[in-house]
Amino acid sequence: MEEKMKIAVIANCQTQAISNYLRIITGCKEIVNVPVHMFGSELYLKALGSLKSIVEDENGIIFTFNLSERFGELETTNLKKIAKAKVYSITNLYFSGFHPDITYLGSMGKRVSSPLGDLHSKIIITAFTQGLDVNEAKNSFNNETYKALGFYEEFESSKEELFARDANSNIQFANEFLALVTSKHALYTMNHPIPEVLHKFACKLCEHTGIPYDNYPSEFFNNYLSNATWWLIYKEIAEFHGLKIQCPMLFKQPDNKGGNVLSLNEFIVRSYQKYEDVGAHVIRDAFKELGC
């Protein structure tokens, strides 16, 4: 790897992990992360400043999610036109087929928090807004509820969305990604992959662009995403889709929110406490905005 090569990764919460993997396997000393999920923040604006030197560098390589015009100067079509660097659109590693219960409450930057950070359970919110007690909410985690809420259909819907995004990317990874997530517990949540996924993705980026790299074992890599929420796949959903894994009904908080492992009962109790603090009307209104 020549020292003059510069790389930028424009992505969501995955950007730091992808950049770290690229740094290790390529030896590139200058990699810029641009976290678009933090659009407008101080960190985002600082990253934009660092990105400019790569955009103007003919030896630079930029990997970016396909971004719309709402991201201003980072709109992918525009970036490809103005950059002297080579710009490659890449796949957003998102698949909700095994995590259909997860939802956000509130718009970006105005999220209502839960015991698991920004992530909420649709089942728990539904139970809370319907006035069910904790035991009734717990008993709602069953096959009938999953059917009624369309959880089993989420797999095909998310798969179609994944391949549609992939078709518009210069570097395609949907087949490899889906093969991994349907063979093992490869996602902490719908958009937080385990090290093996990120490692193979980083190698694919290098192979496509001709960047020399060393293929270290994926187990060696630190994954920043593992510090966030762990939401294990519900047994019935795994069985329905033929995923041969066994998972306890447990949830891990993000490390910066305590990092504790919660039972389903604890998750419900703490969620109810949060929602009561915020106000039932606020939760109902935010949930309605999601179309639920």
PDB file of C-alpha atoms in Angstrom:
ATOM      1  CA  MET A   1       0.000   0.000   0.000  1.00  0.00           C
ATOM      2  CA  GLU A   2       1.380   3.341  -1.027  1.00  0.00           C
ATOM      3  CA  GLU A   3       1.320   5.913   1.727  1.00  0.00           C
ATOM      4  CA  LYS A   4      -0.135   8.541  -0.595  1.00  0.00           C
ATOM      5  CA  MET A   5      -3.357   6.554  -0.996  1.00  0.00           C
ATOM      6  CA  LYS A   6      -6.297   8.019   0.919  1.00  0.00           C
ATOM      7  CA  ILE A   7      -9.612   6.346   1.598  1.00  0.00           C
ATOM      8  CA  ALA A   8     -12.946   7.712   2.809  1.00  0.00           C
ATOM      9  CA  VAL A   9     -16.006   5.796   3.965  1.00  0.00           C
ATOM     10  CA  ILE A  10     -19.331   7.629   3.879  1.00  0.00           C
ATOM     11  CA  ALA A  11     -21.889   5.526   5.707  1.00  0.00           C
ATOM     12  CA  ASN A  12     -24.095   5.258   8.783  1.00  0.00           C
ATOM     13  CA  CYS A  13     -23.187   3.718  12.147  1.00  0.00           C
ATOM     14  CA  GLN A  14     -21.169   1.107  10.224  1.00  0.00           C
ATOM     15  CA  THR A  15     -18.628   3.646   8.970  1.00  0.00           C
ATOM     16  CA  GLN A  16     -16.176   3.397  11.878  1.00  0.00           C
ATOM     17  CA  ALA A  17     -16.138  -0.404  11.799  1.00  0.00           C
ATOM     18  CA  ILE A  18     -15.716  -0.583   8.011  1.00  0.00           C
ATOM     19  CA  SER A  19     -12.934   2.017   8.136  1.00  0.00           C
ATOM     20  CA  ASN A  20     -11.137   0.152  10.910  1.00  0.00           C
ATOM     21  CA  TYR A  21     -11.219  -3.108   8.956  1.00  0.00           C
ATOM     22  CA  LEU A  22      -9.934  -1.369   5.824  1.00  0.00           C
ATOM     23  CA  ARG A  23      -7.151   0.306   7.803  1.00  0.00           C
ATOM     24  CA  ILE A  24      -5.918  -3.016   9.177  1.00  0.00           C
ATOM     25  CA  ILE A  25      -6.106  -5.137   6.038  1.00  0.00           C
ATOM     26  CA  THR A  26      -4.699  -2.478   3.668  1.00  0.00           C
ATOM     27  CA  GLY A  27      -2.272  -0.618   5.924  1.00  0.00           C
ATOM     28  CA  CYS A  28      -3.696   2.687   4.659  1.00  0.00           C
ATOM     29  CA  LYS A  29      -2.681   5.428   7.082  1.00  0.00           C
ATOM     30  CA  GLU A  30      -5.320   7.960   6.110  1.00  0.00           C
ATOM     31  CA  ILE A  31      -8.939   6.857   6.239  1.00  0.00           C
ATOM     32  CA  VAL A  32     -11.732   9.347   6.874  1.00  0.00           C
ATOM     33  CA  ASN A  33     -15.086   8.289   8.377  1.00  0.00           C
ATOM     34  CA  VAL A  34     -18.096  10.389   7.453  1.00  0.00           C
ATOM     35  CA  PRO A  35     -21.030   9.338   9.711  1.00  0.00           C
ATOM     36  CA  VAL A  36     -24.129  10.392   7.781  1.00  0.00           C
ATOM     37  CA  HIS A  37     -26.410   9.226  10.606  1.00  0.00           C
ATOM     38  CA  MET A  38     -24.971  12.148  12.589  1.00  0.00           C
ATOM     39  CA  PHE A  39     -25.839  14.640   9.840  1.00  0.00           C
ATOM     40  CA  GLY A  40     -25.275  18.223  10.981  1.00  0.00           C
ATOM     41  CA  SER A  41     -23.410  17.319  14.184  1.00  0.00           C
ATOM     42  CA  GLU A  42     -19.985  18.675  15.118  1.00  0.00           C
ATOM     43  CA  LEU A  43     -18.412  15.280  14.396  1.00  0.00           C
ATOM     44  CA  TYR A  44     -20.097  15.126  10.997  1.00  0.00           C
ATOM     45  CA  LEU A  45     -18.970  18.644  10.044  1.00  0.00           C
ATOM     46  CA  LYS A  46     -15.410  17.876  11.128  1.00  0.00           C
ATOM     47  CA  ALA A  47     -15.430  14.740   8.958  1.00  0.00           C
ATOM     48  CA  LEU A  48     -16.679  16.789   5.996  1.00  0.00           C
ATOM     49  CA  GLY A  49     -13.649  19.040   6.372  1.00  0.00           C
ATOM     50  CA  SER A  50     -11.310  16.044   6.302  1.00  0.00           C
ATOM     51  CA  LEU A  51     -13.134  14.569   3.321  1.00  0.00           C
ATOM     52  CA  LYS A  52     -12.394  17.558   1.097  1.00  0.00           C
ATOM     53  CA  SER A  53      -8.708  16.667   0.678  1.00  0.00           C
ATOM     54  CA  ILE A  54      -9.657  13.163  -0.474  1.00  0.00           C
ATOM     55  CA  VAL A  55     -12.299  14.424  -2.906  1.00  0.00           C
ATOM     56  CA  GLU A  56      -9.579  16.540  -4.552  1.00  0.00           C
ATOM     57  CA  ASP A  57      -6.995  13.747  -4.629  1.00  0.00           C
ATOM     58  CA  GLU A  58      -6.692  11.734  -7.850  1.00  0.00           C
ATOM     59  CA  ASN A  59      -5.268   8.835  -5.830  1.00  0.00           C
ATOM     60  CA  GLY A  60      -8.155   8.939  -3.372  1.00  0.00           C
ATOM     61  CA  ILE A  61     -10.849   6.283  -3.102  1.00  0.00           C
ATOM     62  CA  ILE A  62     -14.270   7.027  -1.652  1.00  0.00           C
ATOM     63  CA  PHE A  63     -16.738   4.328  -0.620  1.00  0.00           C
ATOM     64  CA  THR A  64     -20.221   5.702  -0.055  1.00  0.00           C
ATOM     65  CA  PHE A  65     -23.773   4.583   0.555  1.00  0.00           C
ATOM     66  CA  ASN A  66     -26.127   5.845  -2.137  1.00  0.00           C
ATOM     67  CA  LEU A  67     -27.186   9.186  -0.677  1.00  0.00           C
ATOM     68  CA  SER A  68     -30.011  11.418  -1.838  1.00  0.00           C
ATOM     69  CA  GLU A  69     -30.018  15.172  -2.351  1.00  0.00           C
ATOM     70  CA  ARG A  70     -31.032  15.758   1.259  1.00  0.00           C
ATOM     71  CA  PHE A  71     -27.385  15.100   2.133  1.00  0.00           C
ATOM     72  CA  GLY A  72     -26.344  18.153   0.148  1.00  0.00           C
ATOM     73  CA  GLU A  73     -22.775  17.986  -1.131  1.00  0.00           C
ATOM     74  CA  LEU A  74     -22.613  14.282  -0.290  1.00  0.00           C
ATOM     75  CA  GLU A  75     -25.386  13.358  -2.707  1.00  0.00           C
ATOM     76  CA  THR A  76     -23.790  10.404  -4.481  1.00  0.00           C
ATOM     77  CA  THR A  77     -24.599  11.452  -8.048  1.00  0.00           C
ATOM     78  CA  ASN A  78     -23.164  14.913  -7.429  1.00  0.00           C
ATOM     79  CA  LEU A  79     -20.101  13.577  -5.596  1.00  0.00           C
ATOM     80  CA  LYS A  80     -19.230  11.334  -8.540  1.00  0.00           C
ATOM     81  CA  LYS A  81     -19.390  14.332 -10.874  1.00  0.00           C
ATOM     82  CA  ILE A  82     -17.152  16.678  -8.893  1.00  0.00           C
ATOM     83  CA  ALA A  83     -14.629  14.334  -7.234  1.00  0.00           C
ATOM     84  CA  LYS A  84     -11.156  13.787  -8.624  1.00  0.00           C
ATOM     85  CA  ALA A  85     -11.023  10.709  -6.415  1.00  0.00           C
ATOM     86  CA  LYS A  86     -12.643   7.470  -7.537  1.00  0.00           C
ATOM     87  CA  VAL A  87     -16.114   7.170  -5.982  1.00  0.00           C
ATOM     88  CA  TYR A  88     -17.801   3.785  -5.490  1.00  0.00           C
ATOM     89  CA  SER A  89     -21.311   3.347  -4.134  1.00  0.00           C
ATOM     90  CA  ILE A  90     -21.633   0.435  -1.716  1.00  0.00           C
ATOM     91  CA  THR A  91     -24.359  -1.659  -0.106  1.00  0.00           C
ATOM     92  CA  ASN A  92     -25.983  -0.570   3.131  1.00  0.00           C
ATOM     93  CA  LEU A  93     -25.738  -3.689   5.311  1.00  0.00           C
ATOM     94  CA  TYR A  94     -29.313  -3.656   6.594  1.00  0.00           C
ATOM     95  CA  PHE A  95     -31.625  -6.634   6.969  1.00  0.00           C
ATOM     96  CA  SER A  96     -34.652  -6.612   9.274  1.00  0.00           C
ATOM     97  CA  GLY A  97     -35.997 -10.053   8.361  1.00  0.00           C
ATOM     98  CA  PHE A  98     -34.808 -11.550  11.651  1.00  0.00           C
ATOM     99  CA  HIS A  99     -35.515  -8.445  13.766  1.00  0.00           C
ATOM    100  CA  PRO A 100     -39.012  -7.332  12.730  1.00  0.00           C
ATOM    101  CA  ASP A 101     -39.917  -6.304  16.278  1.00  0.00           C
ATOM    102  CA  ILE A 102     -37.344  -3.496  16.370  1.00  0.00           C
ATOM    103  CA  THR A 103     -38.426   0.076  15.760  1.00  0.00           C
ATOM    104  CA  TYR A 104     -37.347   3.632  16.470  1.00  0.00           C
ATOM    105  CA  LEU A 105     -39.560   6.238  18.092  1.00  0.00           C
ATOM    106  CA  GLY A 106     -39.136   9.814  16.928  1.00  0.00           C
ATOM    107  CA  SER A 107     -37.231  11.361  14.040  1.00  0.00           C
ATOM    108  CA  MET A 108     -33.434  11.464  13.679  1.00  0.00           C
ATOM    109  CA  GLY A 109     -31.970  13.627  16.427  1.00  0.00           C
ATOM    110  CA  LYS A 110     -35.239  13.501  18.392  1.00  0.00           C
ATOM    111  CA  ARG A 111     -35.347   9.853  19.319  1.00  0.00           C
ATOM    112  CA  VAL A 112     -37.308   8.644  22.335  1.00  0.00           C
ATOM    113  CA  SER A 113     -34.910   6.417  24.248  1.00  0.00           C
ATOM    114  CA  SER A 114     -35.553   2.935  25.591  1.00  0.00           C
ATOM    115  CA  PRO A 115     -33.592   0.670  27.963  1.00  0.00           C
ATOM    116  CA  LEU A 116     -31.732  -0.457  24.804  1.00  0.00           C
ATOM    117  CA  GLY A 117     -30.749   3.000  23.582  1.00  0.00           C
ATOM    118  CA  ASP A 118     -32.700   4.120  20.504  1.00  0.00           C
ATOM    119  CA  LEU A 119     -34.278   0.736  19.799  1.00  0.00           C
ATOM    120  CA  HIS A 120     -37.774  -0.244  20.938  1.00  0.00           C
ATOM    121  CA  SER A 121     -39.977  -3.327  20.742  1.00  0.00           C
ATOM    122  CA  LYS A 122     -43.179  -2.906  18.719  1.00  0.00           C
ATOM    123  CA  ILE A 123     -44.800  -5.546  20.896  1.00  0.00           C
ATOM    124  CA  ILE A 124     -43.936  -3.744  24.122  1.00  0.00           C
ATOM    125  CA  ILE A 125     -45.094  -0.367  22.788  1.00  0.00           C
ATOM    126  CA  THR A 126     -48.343  -1.909  21.558  1.00  0.00           C
ATOM    127  CA  ALA A 127     -48.940  -3.537  24.947  1.00  0.00           C
ATOM    128  CA  PHE A 128     -48.172  -0.287  26.773  1.00  0.00           C
ATOM    129  CA  THR A 129     -50.456   1.842  24.601  1.00  0.00           C
ATOM    130  CA  GLN A 130     -53.255  -0.737  24.988  1.00  0.00           C
ATOM    131  CA  GLY A 131     -52.970  -0.600  28.771  1.00  0.00           C
ATOM    132  CA  LEU A 132     -51.701  -4.159  29.236  1.00  0.00           C
ATOM    133  CA  ASP A 133     -49.749  -4.965  32.370  1.00  0.00           C
ATOM    134  CA  VAL A 134     -46.215  -6.382  32.370  1.00  0.00           C
ATOM    135  CA  ASN A 135     -47.303 -10.038  32.472  1.00  0.00           C
ATOM    136  CA  GLU A 136     -49.766  -9.512  29.640  1.00  0.00           C
ATOM    137  CA  ALA A 137     -47.048  -7.803  27.613  1.00  0.00           C
ATOM    138  CA  LYS A 138     -44.676 -10.708  28.271  1.00  0.00           C
ATOM    139  CA  ASN A 139     -47.292 -13.229  27.184  1.00  0.00           C
ATOM    140  CA  SER A 140     -47.715 -11.282  23.933  1.00  0.00           C
ATOM    141  CA  PHE A 141     -44.361 -12.590  22.729  1.00  0.00           C
ATOM    142  CA  ASN A 142     -45.794 -15.589  20.903  1.00  0.00           C
ATOM    143  CA  ASN A 143     -46.452 -17.027  17.468  1.00  0.00           C
ATOM    144  CA  GLU A 144     -49.925 -15.508  17.162  1.00  0.00           C
ATOM    145  CA  THR A 145     -48.650 -12.005  17.855  1.00  0.00           C
ATOM    146  CA  TYR A 146     -45.808 -12.418  15.379  1.00  0.00           C
ATOM    147  CA  LYS A 147     -48.314 -13.488  12.711  1.00  0.00           C
ATOM    148  CA  ALA A 148     -50.722 -10.649  13.499  1.00  0.00           C
ATOM    149  CA  LEU A 149     -47.956  -8.036  13.273  1.00  0.00           C
ATOM    150  CA  GLY A 150     -46.606  -9.406   9.990  1.00  0.00           C
ATOM    151  CA  PHE A 151     -43.234 -10.370  11.442  1.00  0.00           C
ATOM    152  CA  TYR A 152     -42.878 -13.452   9.258  1.00  0.00           C
ATOM    153  CA  GLU A 153     -43.446 -11.417   6.070  1.00  0.00           C
ATOM    154  CA  GLU A 154     -40.660  -8.997   6.996  1.00  0.00           C
ATOM    155  CA  PHE A 155     -38.021 -11.420   5.704  1.00  0.00           C
ATOM    156  CA  GLU A 156     -39.090 -11.246   2.048  1.00  0.00           C
ATOM    157  CA  SER A 157     -39.830  -7.544   2.259  1.00  0.00           C
ATOM    158  CA  SER A 158     -36.392  -6.747   3.668  1.00  0.00           C
ATOM    159  CA  LYS A 159     -34.722  -9.115   1.195  1.00  0.00           C
ATOM    160  CA  GLU A 160     -36.342  -7.282  -1.739  1.00  0.00           C
ATOM    161  CA  GLU A 161     -35.245  -3.940  -0.302  1.00  0.00           C
ATOM    162  CA  LEU A 162     -31.683  -5.230   0.187  1.00  0.00           C
ATOM    163  CA  PHE A 163     -31.353  -6.386  -3.431  1.00  0.00           C
ATOM    164  CA  ALA A 164     -32.934  -3.186  -4.751  1.00  0.00           C
ATOM    165  CA  ARG A 165     -30.319  -1.128  -2.895  1.00  0.00           C
ATOM    166  CA  ASP A 166     -27.586  -3.483  -4.027  1.00  0.00           C
ATOM    167  CA  ALA A 167     -28.594  -3.232  -7.696  1.00  0.00           C
ATOM    168  CA  ASN A 168     -27.868   0.502  -7.569  1.00  0.00           C
ATOM    169  CA  SER A 169     -24.448   0.031  -5.984  1.00  0.00           C
ATOM    170  CA  ASN A 170     -21.126  -0.110  -7.816  1.00  0.00           C
ATOM    171  CA  ILE A 171     -19.895  -2.778  -5.420  1.00  0.00           C
ATOM    172  CA  GLN A 172     -22.560  -5.392  -4.773  1.00  0.00           C
ATOM    173  CA  PHE A 173     -22.619  -7.543  -1.674  1.00  0.00           C
ATOM    174  CA  ALA A 174     -26.252  -8.561  -1.148  1.00  0.00           C
ATOM    175  CA  ASN A 175     -25.777 -12.240  -2.050  1.00  0.00           C
ATOM    176  CA  GLU A 176     -22.839 -12.685   0.317  1.00  0.00           C
ATOM    177  CA  PHE A 177     -24.572 -10.690   3.057  1.00  0.00           C
ATOM    178  CA  LEU A 178     -27.806 -12.665   2.859  1.00  0.00           C
ATOM    179  CA  ALA A 179     -25.896 -15.972   2.796  1.00  0.00           C
ATOM    180  CA  LEU A 180     -24.140 -15.006   6.026  1.00  0.00           C
ATOM    181  CA  VAL A 181     -27.203 -13.774   7.929  1.00  0.00           C
ATOM    182  CA  THR A 182     -29.241 -16.848   6.975  1.00  0.00           C
ATOM    183  CA  SER A 183     -26.543 -19.297   8.082  1.00  0.00           C
ATOM    184  CA  LYS A 184     -25.770 -18.020  11.587  1.00  0.00           C
ATOM    185  CA  HIS A 185     -26.530 -15.317  14.115  1.00  0.00           C
ATOM    186  CA  ALA A 186     -24.678 -12.693  12.054  1.00  0.00           C
ATOM    187  CA  LEU A 187     -26.495  -9.536  13.193  1.00  0.00           C
ATOM    188  CA  TYR A 188     -26.574  -7.886  16.608  1.00  0.00           C
ATOM    189  CA  THR A 189     -29.515  -5.857  15.278  1.00  0.00           C
ATOM    190  CA  MET A 190     -30.870  -5.208  11.783  1.00  0.00           C
ATOM    191  CA  ASN A 191     -27.913  -3.000  10.749  1.00  0.00           C
ATOM    192  CA  HIS A 192     -25.119  -4.051  13.122  1.00  0.00           C
ATOM    193  CA  PRO A 193     -23.254  -7.051  11.641  1.00  0.00           C
ATOM    194  CA  ILE A 194     -20.772  -9.316  13.430  1.00  0.00           C
ATOM    195  CA  PRO A 195     -17.023  -9.181  12.558  1.00  0.00           C
ATOM    196  CA  GLU A 196     -17.177 -11.932   9.918  1.00  0.00           C
ATOM    197  CA  VAL A 197     -19.672  -9.933   7.845  1.00  0.00           C
ATOM    198  CA  LEU A 198     -17.684  -6.702   8.059  1.00  0.00           C
ATOM    199  CA  HIS A 199     -14.418  -8.498   7.303  1.00  0.00           C
ATOM    200  CA  LYS A 200     -15.816 -10.087   4.132  1.00  0.00           C
ATOM    201  CA  PHE A 201     -17.346  -6.777   3.125  1.00  0.00           C
ATOM    202  CA  ALA A 202     -14.039  -4.925   3.549  1.00  0.00           C
ATOM    203  CA  CYS A 203     -12.236  -7.599   1.511  1.00  0.00           C
ATOM    204  CA  LYS A 204     -14.865  -7.262  -1.244  1.00  0.00           C
ATOM    205  CA  LEU A 205     -14.300  -3.497  -1.376  1.00  0.00           C
ATOM    206  CA  CYS A 206     -10.575  -4.046  -1.808  1.00  0.00           C
ATOM    207  CA  GLU A 207     -10.986  -6.763  -4.436  1.00  0.00           C
ATOM    208  CA  HIS A 208     -13.322  -4.648  -6.536  1.00  0.00           C
ATOM    209  CA  THR A 209     -11.086  -1.576  -6.465  1.00  0.00           C
ATOM    210  CA  GLY A 210      -7.751  -3.384  -6.772  1.00  0.00           C
ATOM    211  CA  ILE A 211      -6.446  -2.332  -3.378  1.00  0.00           C
ATOM    212  CA  PRO A 212      -3.868  -4.857  -2.082  1.00  0.00           C
ATOM    213  CA  TYR A 213      -4.819  -6.289   1.297  1.00  0.00           C
ATOM    214  CA  ASP A 214      -3.875  -8.937   3.851  1.00  0.00           C
ATOM    215  CA  ASN A 215      -6.583 -11.424   4.707  1.00  0.00           C
ATOM    216  CA  TYR A 216      -6.414 -11.669   8.502  1.00  0.00           C
ATOM    217  CA  PRO A 217      -8.817 -14.011  10.337  1.00  0.00           C
ATOM    218  CA  SER A 218     -12.089 -12.154  10.967  1.00  0.00           C
ATOM    219  CA  GLU A 219     -12.001 -13.205  14.637  1.00  0.00           C
ATOM    220  CA  PHE A 220      -8.993 -10.938  15.198  1.00  0.00           C
ATOM    221  CA  PHE A 221     -10.930  -7.745  14.566  1.00  0.00           C
ATOM    222  CA  ASN A 222     -12.487  -5.452  17.104  1.00  0.00           C
ATOM    223  CA  ASN A 223     -16.024  -4.505  16.153  1.00  0.00           C
ATOM    224  CA  TYR A 224     -17.293  -1.198  17.507  1.00  0.00           C
ATOM    225  CA  LEU A 225     -20.849  -2.294  16.743  1.00  0.00           C
ATOM    226  CA  SER A 226     -20.642  -5.051  19.362  1.00  0.00           C
ATOM    227  CA  ASN A 227     -20.537  -2.307  22.003  1.00  0.00           C
ATOM    228  CA  ALA A 228     -24.087  -1.327  21.056  1.00  0.00           C
ATOM    229  CA  THR A 229     -27.370  -3.218  21.493  1.00  0.00           C
ATOM    230  CA  TRP A 230     -27.628  -6.988  21.139  1.00  0.00           C
ATOM    231  CA  TRP A 231     -31.111  -8.111  20.161  1.00  0.00           C
ATOM    232  CA  LEU A 232     -31.242 -11.874  19.822  1.00  0.00           C
ATOM    233  CA  ILE A 233     -33.470 -13.557  17.257  1.00  0.00           C
ATOM    234  CA  TYR A 234     -36.768 -14.871  18.599  1.00  0.00           C
ATOM    235  CA  LYS A 235     -36.971 -18.660  18.506  1.00  0.00           C
ATOM    236  CA  GLU A 236     -40.179 -18.814  16.458  1.00  0.00           C
ATOM    237  CA  ILE A 237     -38.817 -16.420  13.822  1.00  0.00           C
ATOM    238  CA  ALA A 238     -35.561 -18.356  13.517  1.00  0.00           C
ATOM    239  CA  GLU A 239     -37.454 -21.639  13.132  1.00  0.00           C
ATOM    240  CA  PHE A 240     -39.898 -20.205  10.589  1.00  0.00           C
ATOM    241  CA  HIS A 241     -37.046 -19.125   8.319  1.00  0.00           C
ATOM    242  CA  GLY A 242     -34.982 -22.274   8.838  1.00  0.00           C
ATOM    243  CA  LEU A 243     -32.216 -20.594  10.820  1.00  0.00           C
ATOM    244  CA  LYS A 244     -30.751 -23.365  12.966  1.00  0.00           C
ATOM    245  CA  ILE A 245     -29.687 -21.465  16.058  1.00  0.00           C
ATOM    246  CA  GLN A 246     -30.707 -21.474  19.686  1.00  0.00           C
ATOM    247  CA  CYS A 247     -30.914 -18.141  21.457  1.00  0.00           C
ATOM    248  CA  PRO A 248     -31.978 -17.206  24.979  1.00  0.00           C
ATOM    249  CA  MET A 249     -34.642 -14.500  25.224  1.00  0.00           C
ATOM    250  CA  LEU A 250     -32.138 -11.876  26.366  1.00  0.00           C
ATOM    251  CA  PHE A 251     -31.240  -8.327  25.354  1.00  0.00           C
ATOM    252  CA  LYS A 252     -27.966  -6.467  25.936  1.00  0.00           C
ATOM    253  CA  GLN A 253     -27.921  -2.737  26.517  1.00  0.00           C
ATOM    254  CA  PRO A 254     -25.380  -0.565  24.682  1.00  0.00           C
ATOM    255  CA  ASP A 255     -22.199  -0.314  26.725  1.00  0.00           C
ATOM    256  CA  ASN A 256     -22.711   3.445  27.119  1.00  0.00           C
ATOM    257  CA  LYS A 257     -26.171   2.751  28.593  1.00  0.00           C
ATOM    258  CA  GLY A 258     -24.919   0.284  31.194  1.00  0.00           C
ATOM    259  CA  GLY A 259     -24.129  -2.747  29.043  1.00  0.00           C
ATOM    260  CA  ASN A 260     -26.367  -4.954  31.168  1.00  0.00           C
ATOM    261  CA  VAL A 261     -28.046  -8.099  29.902  1.00  0.00           C
ATOM    262  CA  LEU A 262     -31.810  -7.900  30.419  1.00  0.00           C
ATOM    263  CA  SER A 263     -34.359 -10.682  30.564  1.00  0.00           C
ATOM    264  CA  LEU A 264     -37.576 -10.137  28.628  1.00  0.00           C
ATOM    265  CA  ASN A 265     -39.349  -9.272  31.867  1.00  0.00           C
ATOM    266  CA  GLU A 266     -36.684  -6.703  32.780  1.00  0.00           C
ATOM    267  CA  PHE A 267     -36.825  -5.201  29.304  1.00  0.00           C
ATOM    268  CA  ILE A 268     -40.604  -4.766  29.566  1.00  0.00           C
ATOM    269  CA  VAL A 269     -40.506  -3.320  33.093  1.00  0.00           C
ATOM    270  CA  ARG A 270     -37.795  -0.804  32.220  1.00  0.00           C
ATOM    271  CA  SER A 271     -39.541   0.111  28.954  1.00  0.00           C
ATOM    272  CA  TYR A 272     -42.790   0.785  30.791  1.00  0.00           C
ATOM    273  CA  GLN A 273     -40.931   2.965  33.292  1.00  0.00           C
ATOM    274  CA  LYS A 274     -39.348   4.957  30.445  1.00  0.00           C
ATOM    275  CA  TYR A 275     -42.673   5.400  28.677  1.00  0.00           C
ATOM    276  CA  GLU A 276     -44.426   6.533  31.833  1.00  0.00           C
ATOM    277  CA  ASP A 277     -41.678   9.104  32.422  1.00  0.00           C
ATOM    278  CA  VAL A 278     -41.976  10.393  28.855  1.00  0.00           C
ATOM    279  CA  GLY A 279     -45.765  10.345  28.911  1.00  0.00           C
ATOM    280  CA  ALA A 280     -48.222   7.878  27.410  1.00  0.00           C
ATOM    281  CA  HIS A 281     -49.576  10.457  24.940  1.00  0.00           C
ATOM    282  CA  VAL A 282     -46.063  11.123  23.593  1.00  0.00           C
ATOM    283  CA  ILE A 283     -45.491   7.400  23.055  1.00  0.00           C
ATOM    284  CA  ARG A 284     -48.877   6.943  21.353  1.00  0.00           C
ATOM    285  CA  ASP A 285     -48.315   9.888  19.015  1.00  0.00           C
ATOM    286  CA  ALA A 286     -44.786   8.770  18.086  1.00  0.00           C
ATOM    287  CA  PHE A 287     -46.013   5.226  17.466  1.00  0.00           C
ATOM    288  CA  LYS A 288     -48.851   6.458  15.242  1.00  0.00           C
ATOM    289  CA  GLU A 289     -46.346   8.399  13.143  1.00  0.00           C
ATOM    290  CA  LEU A 290     -44.767   5.043  12.287  1.00  0.00           C
ATOM    291  CA  GLY A 291     -48.107   3.861  10.943  1.00  0.00           C
ATOM    292  CA  CYS A 292     -48.518   1.355  13.766  1.00  0.00           C
TER     293      CYS A 292
END
